[in-house]
CSV table of C-alpha atoms and ligand atoms in Angstrom, one decimal:
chain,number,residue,atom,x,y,z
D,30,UNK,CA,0.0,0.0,0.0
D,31,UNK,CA,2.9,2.6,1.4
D,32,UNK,CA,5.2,1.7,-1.5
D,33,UNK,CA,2.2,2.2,-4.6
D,34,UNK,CA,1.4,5.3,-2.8
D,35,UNK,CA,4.8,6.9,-2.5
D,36,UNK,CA,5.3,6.0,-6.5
D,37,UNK,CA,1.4,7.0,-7.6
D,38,UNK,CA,3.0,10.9,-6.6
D,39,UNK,CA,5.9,11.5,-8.2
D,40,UNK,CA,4.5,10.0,-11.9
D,41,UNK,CA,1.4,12.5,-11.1
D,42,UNK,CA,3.6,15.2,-11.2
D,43,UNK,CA,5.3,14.5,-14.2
D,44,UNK,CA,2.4,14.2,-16.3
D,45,UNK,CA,1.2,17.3,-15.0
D,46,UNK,CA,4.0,19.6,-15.7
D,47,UNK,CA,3.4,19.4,-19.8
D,48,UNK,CA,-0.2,20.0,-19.1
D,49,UNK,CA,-0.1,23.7,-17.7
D,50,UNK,CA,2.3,25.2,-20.8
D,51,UNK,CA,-0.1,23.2,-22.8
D,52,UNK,CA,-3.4,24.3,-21.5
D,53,UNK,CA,-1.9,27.8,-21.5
D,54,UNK,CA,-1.4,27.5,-25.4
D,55,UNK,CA,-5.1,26.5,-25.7
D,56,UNK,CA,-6.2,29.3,-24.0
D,57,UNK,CA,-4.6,31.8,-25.7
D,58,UNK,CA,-6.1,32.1,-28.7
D,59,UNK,CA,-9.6,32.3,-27.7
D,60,UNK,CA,-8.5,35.2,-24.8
D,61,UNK,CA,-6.8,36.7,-28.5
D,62,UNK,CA,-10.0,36.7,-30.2
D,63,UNK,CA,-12.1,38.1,-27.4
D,64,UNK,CA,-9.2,41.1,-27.4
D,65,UNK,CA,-9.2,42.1,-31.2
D,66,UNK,CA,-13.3,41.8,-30.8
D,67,UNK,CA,-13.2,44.7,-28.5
D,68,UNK,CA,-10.6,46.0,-30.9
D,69,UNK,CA,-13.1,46.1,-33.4
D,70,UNK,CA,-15.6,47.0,-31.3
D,71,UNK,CA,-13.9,51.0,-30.5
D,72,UNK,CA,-12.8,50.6,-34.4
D,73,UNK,CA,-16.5,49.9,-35.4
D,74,UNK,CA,-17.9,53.0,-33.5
D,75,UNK,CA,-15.0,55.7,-34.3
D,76,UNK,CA,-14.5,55.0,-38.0
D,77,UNK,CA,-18.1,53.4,-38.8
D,78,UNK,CA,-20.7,54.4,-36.7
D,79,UNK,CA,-21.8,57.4,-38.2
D,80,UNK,CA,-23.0,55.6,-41.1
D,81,UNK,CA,-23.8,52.3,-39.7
D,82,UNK,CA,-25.7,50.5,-36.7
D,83,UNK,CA,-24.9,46.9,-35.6
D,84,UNK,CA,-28.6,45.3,-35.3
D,85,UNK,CA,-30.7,48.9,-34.9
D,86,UNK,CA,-31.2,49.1,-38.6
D,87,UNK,CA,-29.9,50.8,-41.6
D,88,UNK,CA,-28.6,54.1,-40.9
D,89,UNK,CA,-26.7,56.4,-43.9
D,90,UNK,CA,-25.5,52.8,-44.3
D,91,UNK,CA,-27.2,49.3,-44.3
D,92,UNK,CA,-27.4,47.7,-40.9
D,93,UNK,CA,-24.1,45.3,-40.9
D,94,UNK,CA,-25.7,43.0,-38.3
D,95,UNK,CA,-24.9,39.8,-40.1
D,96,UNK,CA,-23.2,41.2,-42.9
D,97,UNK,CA,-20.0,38.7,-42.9
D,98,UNK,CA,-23.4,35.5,-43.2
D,99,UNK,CA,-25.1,37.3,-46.0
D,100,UNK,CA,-22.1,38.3,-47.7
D,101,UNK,CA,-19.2,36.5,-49.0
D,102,UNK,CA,-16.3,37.7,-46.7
D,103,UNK,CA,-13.9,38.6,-49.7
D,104,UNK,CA,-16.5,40.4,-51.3
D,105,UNK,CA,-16.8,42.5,-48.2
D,106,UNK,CA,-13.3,42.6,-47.9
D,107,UNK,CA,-13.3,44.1,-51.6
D,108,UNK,CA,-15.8,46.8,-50.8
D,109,UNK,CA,-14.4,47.9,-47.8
D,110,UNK,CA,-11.4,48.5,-49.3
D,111,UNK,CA,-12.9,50.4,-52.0
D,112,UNK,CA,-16.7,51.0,-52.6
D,113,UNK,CA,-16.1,53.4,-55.6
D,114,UNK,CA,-14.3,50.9,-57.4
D,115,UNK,CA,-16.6,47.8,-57.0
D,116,UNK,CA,-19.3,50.2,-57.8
D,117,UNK,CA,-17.5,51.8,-60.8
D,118,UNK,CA,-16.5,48.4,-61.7
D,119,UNK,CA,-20.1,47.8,-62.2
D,120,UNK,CA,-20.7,44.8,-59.5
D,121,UNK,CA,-24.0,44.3,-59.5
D,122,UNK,CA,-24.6,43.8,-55.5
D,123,UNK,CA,-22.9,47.1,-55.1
D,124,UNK,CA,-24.6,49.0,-57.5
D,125,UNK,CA,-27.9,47.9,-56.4
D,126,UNK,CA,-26.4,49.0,-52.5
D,127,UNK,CA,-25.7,52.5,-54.1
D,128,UNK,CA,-29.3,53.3,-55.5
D,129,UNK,CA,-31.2,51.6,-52.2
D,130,UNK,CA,-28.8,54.1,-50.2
D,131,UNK,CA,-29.4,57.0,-52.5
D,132,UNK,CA,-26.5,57.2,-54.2
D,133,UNK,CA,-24.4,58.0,-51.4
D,134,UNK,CA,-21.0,56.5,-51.7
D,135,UNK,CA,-19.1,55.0,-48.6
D,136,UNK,CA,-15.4,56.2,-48.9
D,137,UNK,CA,-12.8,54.0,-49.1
D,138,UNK,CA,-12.0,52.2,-46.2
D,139,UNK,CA,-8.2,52.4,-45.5
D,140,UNK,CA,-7.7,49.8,-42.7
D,141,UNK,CA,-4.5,47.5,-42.0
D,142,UNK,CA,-5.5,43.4,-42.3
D,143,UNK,CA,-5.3,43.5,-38.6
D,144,UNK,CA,-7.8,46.2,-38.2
D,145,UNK,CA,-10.4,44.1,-40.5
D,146,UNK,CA,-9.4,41.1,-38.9
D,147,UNK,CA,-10.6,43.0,-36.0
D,148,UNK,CA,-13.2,44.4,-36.8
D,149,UNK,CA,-14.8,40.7,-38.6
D,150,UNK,CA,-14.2,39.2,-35.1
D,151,UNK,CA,-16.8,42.4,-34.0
D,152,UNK,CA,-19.0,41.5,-36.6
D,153,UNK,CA,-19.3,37.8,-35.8
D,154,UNK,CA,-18.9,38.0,-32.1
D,155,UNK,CA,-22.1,40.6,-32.5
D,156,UNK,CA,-24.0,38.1,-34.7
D,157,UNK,CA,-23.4,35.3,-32.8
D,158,UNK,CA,-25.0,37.4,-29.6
D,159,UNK,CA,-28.3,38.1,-32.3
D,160,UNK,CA,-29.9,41.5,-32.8
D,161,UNK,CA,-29.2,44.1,-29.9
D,162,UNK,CA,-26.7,42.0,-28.2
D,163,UNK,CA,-24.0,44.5,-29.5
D,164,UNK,CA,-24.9,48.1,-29.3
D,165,UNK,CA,-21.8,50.1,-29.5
D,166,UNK,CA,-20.7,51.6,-25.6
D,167,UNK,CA,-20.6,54.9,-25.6
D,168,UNK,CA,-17.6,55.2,-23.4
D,169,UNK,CA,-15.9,53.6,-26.4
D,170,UNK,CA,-16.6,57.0,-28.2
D,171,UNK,CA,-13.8,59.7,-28.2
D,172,UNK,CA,-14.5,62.5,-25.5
D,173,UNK,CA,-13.1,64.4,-28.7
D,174,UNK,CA,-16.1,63.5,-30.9
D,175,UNK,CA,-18.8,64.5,-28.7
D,176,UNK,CA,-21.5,66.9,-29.4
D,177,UNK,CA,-22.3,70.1,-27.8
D,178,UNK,CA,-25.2,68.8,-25.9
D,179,UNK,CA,-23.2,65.9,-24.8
D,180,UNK,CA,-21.0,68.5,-23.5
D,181,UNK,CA,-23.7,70.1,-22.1
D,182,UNK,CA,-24.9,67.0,-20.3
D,183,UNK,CA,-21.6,66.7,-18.9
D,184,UNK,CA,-20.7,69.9,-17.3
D,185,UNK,CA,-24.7,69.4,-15.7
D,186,UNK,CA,-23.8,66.1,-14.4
D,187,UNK,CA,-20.1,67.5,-12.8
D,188,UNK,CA,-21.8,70.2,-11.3
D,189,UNK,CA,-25.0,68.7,-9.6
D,190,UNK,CA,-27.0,70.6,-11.9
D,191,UNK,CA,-28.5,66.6,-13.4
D,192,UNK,CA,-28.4,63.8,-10.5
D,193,UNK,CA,-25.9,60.9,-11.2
D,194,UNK,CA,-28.4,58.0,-12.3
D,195,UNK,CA,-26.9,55.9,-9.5
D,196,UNK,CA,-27.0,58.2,-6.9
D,197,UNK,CA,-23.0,59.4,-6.4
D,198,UNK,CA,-22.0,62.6,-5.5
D,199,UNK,CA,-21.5,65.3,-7.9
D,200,UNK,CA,-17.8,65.8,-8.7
D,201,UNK,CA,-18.1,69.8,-7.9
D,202,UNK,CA,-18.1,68.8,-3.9
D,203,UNK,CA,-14.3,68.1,-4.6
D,204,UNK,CA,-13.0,69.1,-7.6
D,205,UNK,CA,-13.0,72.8,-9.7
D,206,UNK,CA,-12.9,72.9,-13.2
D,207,UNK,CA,-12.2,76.5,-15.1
D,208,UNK,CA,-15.3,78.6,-15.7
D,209,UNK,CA,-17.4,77.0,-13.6
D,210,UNK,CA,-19.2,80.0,-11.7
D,211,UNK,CA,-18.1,82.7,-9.6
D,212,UNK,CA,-17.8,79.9,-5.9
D,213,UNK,CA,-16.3,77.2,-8.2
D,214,UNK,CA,-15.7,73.6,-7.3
D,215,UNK,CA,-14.4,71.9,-4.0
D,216,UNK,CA,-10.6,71.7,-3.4
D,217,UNK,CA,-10.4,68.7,-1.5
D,218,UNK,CA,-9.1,66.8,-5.7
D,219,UNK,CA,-7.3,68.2,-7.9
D,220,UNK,CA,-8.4,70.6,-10.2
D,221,UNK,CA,-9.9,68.7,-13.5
D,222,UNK,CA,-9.6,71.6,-16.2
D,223,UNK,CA,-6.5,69.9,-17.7
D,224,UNK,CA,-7.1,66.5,-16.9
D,225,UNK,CA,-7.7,65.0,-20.4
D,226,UNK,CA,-5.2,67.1,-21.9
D,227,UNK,CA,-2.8,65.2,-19.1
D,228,UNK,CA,-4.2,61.8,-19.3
D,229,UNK,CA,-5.7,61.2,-22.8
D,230,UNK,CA,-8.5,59.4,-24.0
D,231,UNK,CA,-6.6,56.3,-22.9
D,232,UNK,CA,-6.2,57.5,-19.2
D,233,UNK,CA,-9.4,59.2,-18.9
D,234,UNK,CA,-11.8,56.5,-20.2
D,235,UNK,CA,-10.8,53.9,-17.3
D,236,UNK,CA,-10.3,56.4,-14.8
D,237,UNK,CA,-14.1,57.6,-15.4
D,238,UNK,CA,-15.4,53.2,-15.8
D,239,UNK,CA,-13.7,53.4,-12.4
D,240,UNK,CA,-13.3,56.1,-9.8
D,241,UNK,CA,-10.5,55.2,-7.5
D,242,UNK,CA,-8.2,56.3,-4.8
D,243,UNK,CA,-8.5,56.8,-1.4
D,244,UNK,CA,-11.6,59.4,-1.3
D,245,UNK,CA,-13.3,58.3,-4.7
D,246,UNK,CA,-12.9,54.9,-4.2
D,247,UNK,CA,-14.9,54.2,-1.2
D,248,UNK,CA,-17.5,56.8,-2.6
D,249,UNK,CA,-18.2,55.6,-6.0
D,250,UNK,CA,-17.8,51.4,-5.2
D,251,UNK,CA,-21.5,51.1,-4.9
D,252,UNK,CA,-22.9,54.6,-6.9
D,253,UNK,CA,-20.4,54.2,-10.4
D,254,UNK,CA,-21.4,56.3,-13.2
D,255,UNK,CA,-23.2,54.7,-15.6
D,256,UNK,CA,-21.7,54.6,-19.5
D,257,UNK,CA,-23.5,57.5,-20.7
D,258,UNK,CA,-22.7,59.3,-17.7
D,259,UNK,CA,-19.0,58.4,-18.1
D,260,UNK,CA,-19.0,59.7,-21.8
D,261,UNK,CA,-20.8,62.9,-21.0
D,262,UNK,CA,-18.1,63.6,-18.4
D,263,UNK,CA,-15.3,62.7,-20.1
D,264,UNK,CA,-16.8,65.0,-23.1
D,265,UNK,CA,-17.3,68.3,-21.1
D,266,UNK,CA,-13.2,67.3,-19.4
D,267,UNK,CA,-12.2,66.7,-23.2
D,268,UNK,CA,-13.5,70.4,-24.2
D,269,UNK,CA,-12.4,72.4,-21.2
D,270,UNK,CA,-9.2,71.2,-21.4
D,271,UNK,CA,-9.1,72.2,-25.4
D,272,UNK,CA,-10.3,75.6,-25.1
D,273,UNK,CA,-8.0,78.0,-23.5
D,274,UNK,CA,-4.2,78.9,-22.5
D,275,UNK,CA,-1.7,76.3,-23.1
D,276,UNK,CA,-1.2,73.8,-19.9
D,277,UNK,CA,2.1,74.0,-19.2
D,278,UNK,CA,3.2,76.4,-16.6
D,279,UNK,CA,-0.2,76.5,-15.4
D,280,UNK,CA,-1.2,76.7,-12.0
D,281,UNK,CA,-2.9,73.8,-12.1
D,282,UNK,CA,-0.1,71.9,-12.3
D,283,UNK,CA,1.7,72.7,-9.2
D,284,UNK,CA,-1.0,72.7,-7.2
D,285,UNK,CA,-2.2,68.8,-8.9
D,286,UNK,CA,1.8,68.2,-8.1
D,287,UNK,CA,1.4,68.9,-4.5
D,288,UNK,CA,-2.1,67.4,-3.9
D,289,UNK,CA,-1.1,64.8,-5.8
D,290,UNK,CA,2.5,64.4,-4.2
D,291,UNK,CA,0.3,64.7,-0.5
D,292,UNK,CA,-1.6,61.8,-1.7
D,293,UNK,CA,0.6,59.4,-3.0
D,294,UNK,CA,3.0,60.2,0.5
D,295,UNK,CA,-0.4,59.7,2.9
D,296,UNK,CA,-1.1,56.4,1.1
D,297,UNK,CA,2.5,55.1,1.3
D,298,UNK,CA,2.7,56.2,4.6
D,299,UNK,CA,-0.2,54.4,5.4
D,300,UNK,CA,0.5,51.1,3.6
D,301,UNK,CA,4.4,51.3,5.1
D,302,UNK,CA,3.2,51.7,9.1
D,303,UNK,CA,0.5,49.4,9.3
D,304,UNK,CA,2.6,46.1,8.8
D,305,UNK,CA,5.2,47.7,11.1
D,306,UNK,CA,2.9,48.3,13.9
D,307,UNK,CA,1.1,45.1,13.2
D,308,UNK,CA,4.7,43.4,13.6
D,309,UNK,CA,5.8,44.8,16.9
D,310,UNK,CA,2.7,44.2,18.8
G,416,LIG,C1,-20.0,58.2,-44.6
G,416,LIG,C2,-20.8,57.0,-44.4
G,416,LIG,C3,-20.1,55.6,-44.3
G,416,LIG,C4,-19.1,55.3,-43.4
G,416,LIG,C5,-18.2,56.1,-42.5
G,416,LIG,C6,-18.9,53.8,-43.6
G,416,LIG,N1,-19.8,53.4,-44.5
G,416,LIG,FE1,-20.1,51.4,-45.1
G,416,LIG,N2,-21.6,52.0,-46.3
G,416,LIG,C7,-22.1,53.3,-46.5
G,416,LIG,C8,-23.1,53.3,-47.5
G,416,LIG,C9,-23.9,54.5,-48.0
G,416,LIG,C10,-23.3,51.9,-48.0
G,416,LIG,C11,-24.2,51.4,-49.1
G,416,LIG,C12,-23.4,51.3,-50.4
G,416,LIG,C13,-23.0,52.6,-51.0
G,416,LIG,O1,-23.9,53.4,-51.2
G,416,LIG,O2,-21.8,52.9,-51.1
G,416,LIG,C14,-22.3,51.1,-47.2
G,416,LIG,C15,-22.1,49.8,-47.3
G,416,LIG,C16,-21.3,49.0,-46.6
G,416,LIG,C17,-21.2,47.6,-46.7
G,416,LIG,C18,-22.0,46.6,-47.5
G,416,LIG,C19,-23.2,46.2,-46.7
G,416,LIG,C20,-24.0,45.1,-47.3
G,416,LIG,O3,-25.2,45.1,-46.8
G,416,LIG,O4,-23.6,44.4,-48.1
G,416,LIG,C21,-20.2,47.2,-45.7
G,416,LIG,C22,-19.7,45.8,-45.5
G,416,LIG,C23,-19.7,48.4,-45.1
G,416,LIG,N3,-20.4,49.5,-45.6
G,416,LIG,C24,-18.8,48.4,-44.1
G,416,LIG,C25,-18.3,49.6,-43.5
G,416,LIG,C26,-17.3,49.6,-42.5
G,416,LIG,C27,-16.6,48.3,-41.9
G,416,LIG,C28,-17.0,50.9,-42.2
G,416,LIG,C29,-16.0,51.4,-41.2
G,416,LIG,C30,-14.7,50.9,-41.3
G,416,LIG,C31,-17.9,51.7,-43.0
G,416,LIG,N4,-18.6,50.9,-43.8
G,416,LIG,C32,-18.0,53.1,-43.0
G,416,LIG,C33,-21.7,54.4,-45.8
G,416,LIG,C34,-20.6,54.4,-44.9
G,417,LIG,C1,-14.9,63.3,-2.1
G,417,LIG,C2,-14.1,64.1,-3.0
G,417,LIG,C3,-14.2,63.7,-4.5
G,417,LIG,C4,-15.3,63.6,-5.3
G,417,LIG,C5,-16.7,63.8,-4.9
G,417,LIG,C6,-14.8,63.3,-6.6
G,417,LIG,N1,-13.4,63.3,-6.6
G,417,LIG,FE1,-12.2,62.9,-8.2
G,417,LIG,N2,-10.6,63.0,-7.0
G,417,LIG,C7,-10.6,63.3,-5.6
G,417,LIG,C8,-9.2,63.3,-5.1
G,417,LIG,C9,-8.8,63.5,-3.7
G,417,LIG,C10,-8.4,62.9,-6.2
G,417,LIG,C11,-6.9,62.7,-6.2
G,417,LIG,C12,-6.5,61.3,-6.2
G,417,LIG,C13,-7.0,60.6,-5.0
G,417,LIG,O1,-6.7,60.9,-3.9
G,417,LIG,O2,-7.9,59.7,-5.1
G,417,LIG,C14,-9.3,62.8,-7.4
G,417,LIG,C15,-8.8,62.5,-8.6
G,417,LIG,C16,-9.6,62.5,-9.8
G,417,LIG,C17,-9.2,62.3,-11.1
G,417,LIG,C18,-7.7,62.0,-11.5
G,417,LIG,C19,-7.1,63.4,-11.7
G,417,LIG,C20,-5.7,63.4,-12.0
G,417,LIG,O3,-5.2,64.5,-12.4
G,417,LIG,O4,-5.1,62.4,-11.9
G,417,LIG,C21,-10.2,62.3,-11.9
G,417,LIG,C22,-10.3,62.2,-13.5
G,417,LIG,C23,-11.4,62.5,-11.1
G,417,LIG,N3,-11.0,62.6,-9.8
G,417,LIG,C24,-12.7,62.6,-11.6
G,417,LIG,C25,-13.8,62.8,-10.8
G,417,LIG,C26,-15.2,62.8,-11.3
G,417,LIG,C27,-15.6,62.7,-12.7
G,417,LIG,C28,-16.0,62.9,-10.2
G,417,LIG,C29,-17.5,63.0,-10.2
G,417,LIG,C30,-18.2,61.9,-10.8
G,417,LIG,C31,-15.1,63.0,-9.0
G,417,LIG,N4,-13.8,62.9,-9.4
G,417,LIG,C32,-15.6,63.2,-7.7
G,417,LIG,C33,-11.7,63.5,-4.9
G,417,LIG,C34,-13.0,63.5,-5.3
C-alpha cells in the first residue's frame, strides 16, 4: 500500500508539468480573439458608426448586423477597401447598394489586415449574440467626438445641476474645473480643467469606468457612473481642457503636483506603518 502510494506521486507530477504550458497554449487564442473583438468594437464606433448600426437598422448605411453571413467575406473585404471601385466596376450587389442608399458613396475604407481582422471578429462575435446584443458603448466614443449637448450633459452632471443616475456625488463637492461659476468647485481633488489634456483618452476613459483612490474609491464602489454618464463627463473634461491657455506652466499643475505628491506620500505612509505596527505588537 505505502510503497504504490509513495510512486502513484511522483509520476502524477510528471504528467502534469506538460499540461499547464499546454493548456496555457489552448487558452490563448480564444482570450486573443475576445481582445481584437473589443478591438473592433472601438474601431467599429469611431470609423463606422456614423454611417452604420450593428442590429438597430440601416442608418446612412445598411445595418451590418450579419453582414460577414449574407455576404461572402472577400466580397466585403473588396468593398471595404474600396466602394467606388466595385461600384465603378459595375458589380452588381454594389450597384444595387448605391441606388437603395441614394447614391451615397461610402469612402474608401483604408484599414490594415489586422484592423479588418478585428473588426470581422466584432461583426461575428455581434451576430453570434443576435440583434441588440451589441450596441456600440458609448464610453468607447472619443471624448473628442462629442457633441455640444453631450457637453452640455456633462458639465450638468459634474456640477449637480442633473443627478448621477446611480446616486453618487456630484464631482463639484471636490473638484473645480475653469469657468465653472463665480464659488467654483471643491478643493479637496485636484483641479480637473486639464485632466484630459494630461491623461488622454486612454487614461481618462478607465479612470471615469472606475473612480479610484482613497476618497473616490470608497465613494463611488456602490454609486459608479453609468456609461453614458461616463461619456458625457469625459466630453465636457475633453472640451475644457481644449479651449484655452496652453497647460504648461499653469497653475494647475503645481498645485495637482502637490495634492497629488500629498496623496501618494499619505497612502505610502499608510500602507508602510500598518505592517510595522502590526509586527511589533
Ligand atoms: C460616410 C458613411 C459611411 C461610413 C463612414 C462607412 N460606410 Fe459602409 N456603407 C455606407 C453606404 C452608404 C453603404 C451602401 C453602399 C453605398 O452606397 O456605397 C455602405 C455599405 C457597406 C457595406 C456593404 C453592406 C451590405 O449590406 O452588403 C459594408 C460591409 C460596409 N459598408 C462596411 C463599412 C465599414 C466596416 C465601415 C467602417 C470601417 C464603413 N462601412 C464606414 C456608408 C458608410
Ligand atoms: C470626495 C471628494 C471627491 C469627489 C466627490 C470626486 N473626486 Fe475625483 N478625486 C478626488 C481626489 C482627492 C483625487 C486625487 C486622487 C485621490 O486621492 O484619489 C481625485 C482624482 C480624480 C481624477 C484624476 C485626476 C488626475 O489628475 O489624476 C479624476 C479624473 C477625477 N478625480 C474625476 C472625478 C469625477 C468625474 C468625479 C465625479 C463623478 C469626481 N472625481 C468626484 C476627490 C474626489
Amino acid at each position: 500500500m505505502r510503497t504504490r502510494e509513495l510512486g502513484g506521486r511522483p509520476r502524477q507530477e510528471r504528467t502534469l508539468v506538460p499540461i499547464i504550458p499546454l493548456l496555457a497554449l489552448l487558452a490563448a487564442p480564444a482570450a486573443l480573439a475576445q481582445g481584437t473583438a473589443r478591438q473592433g468594437a472601438q474601431l467599429f464606433t469611431q470609423r463606422c458608426a456614423t454611417c452604420h448600426s450593428m442590429g438597430e437598422g440601416d442608418r446612412i448605411g445598411p445595418d451590418l448586423h450579419g453582414v460577414l453571413e449574407r455576404r461572402d467575406e472577400a466580397w466585403v473585404t473588396r468593398f471595404i477597401k474600396s466602394p467606388g471601385a466595385l461600384i465603378d466596376s459595375g458589380d452588381p450587389v454594389a450597384t444595387e447598394l448605391l441606388a437603395k442608399f441614394n447614391g451615397v458613396r461610402m469612402p474608401d475604407q483604408a484599414l490594415s489586415d489586422a484592423e479588418r481582422d478585428s473588426l470581422y471578429a466584432f461583426i461575428r462575435d455581434c451576430t453570434q449574440k443576435g440583434k441588440g446584443g451589441c450596441k456600440p458603448s458609448p464610453a468607447e466614443k472619443m471624448g473628442t467626438d462629442a457633441t455640444p449637448e453631450e457637453v452640455a450633459r456633462g458639465r450638468r452632471l459634474f456640477e449637480g445641476a442633473e443627478s448621477l443616475k446611480n446616486g453618487g456625488a456630484a464631482c463639484i463637492g471636490c473638484h473645480d474645473v475653469r469657468g465653472l461659476g463665480v464659488a467654483g468647485g471643491g478643493t479637496l481633488g485636484p483641479n480637473l480643467t486639464f485632466a484630459f489634456a494630461r491623461m488622454g483618452e486612454k487614461g481618462m476613459r478607465p479612470a471615469l469606468a472606475k473612480l479610484e483612490g482613497p476618497m473616490m474609491g470608497p465613494l463611488y464602489a456602490k454609486a459608479p457612473l453609468d456609461e453614458e454618464e461616463q461619456y458625457a463627463i469625459k466630453a465636457y473634461l475633453a472640451d475644457v481642457s481644449r479651449d484655452g491657455s496652453r497647460p504648461r506652466g499653469d497653475r494647475d499643475f503645481f498645485y495637482l503636483g502637490v495634492v497629488g505628491m500629498a496623496a501618494v506620500l499619505g497612502f505610502i505612509g499608510v500602507m508602510f506603518s500598518a505592517p510595522s505596527t502590526r509586527g511589533l505588537s
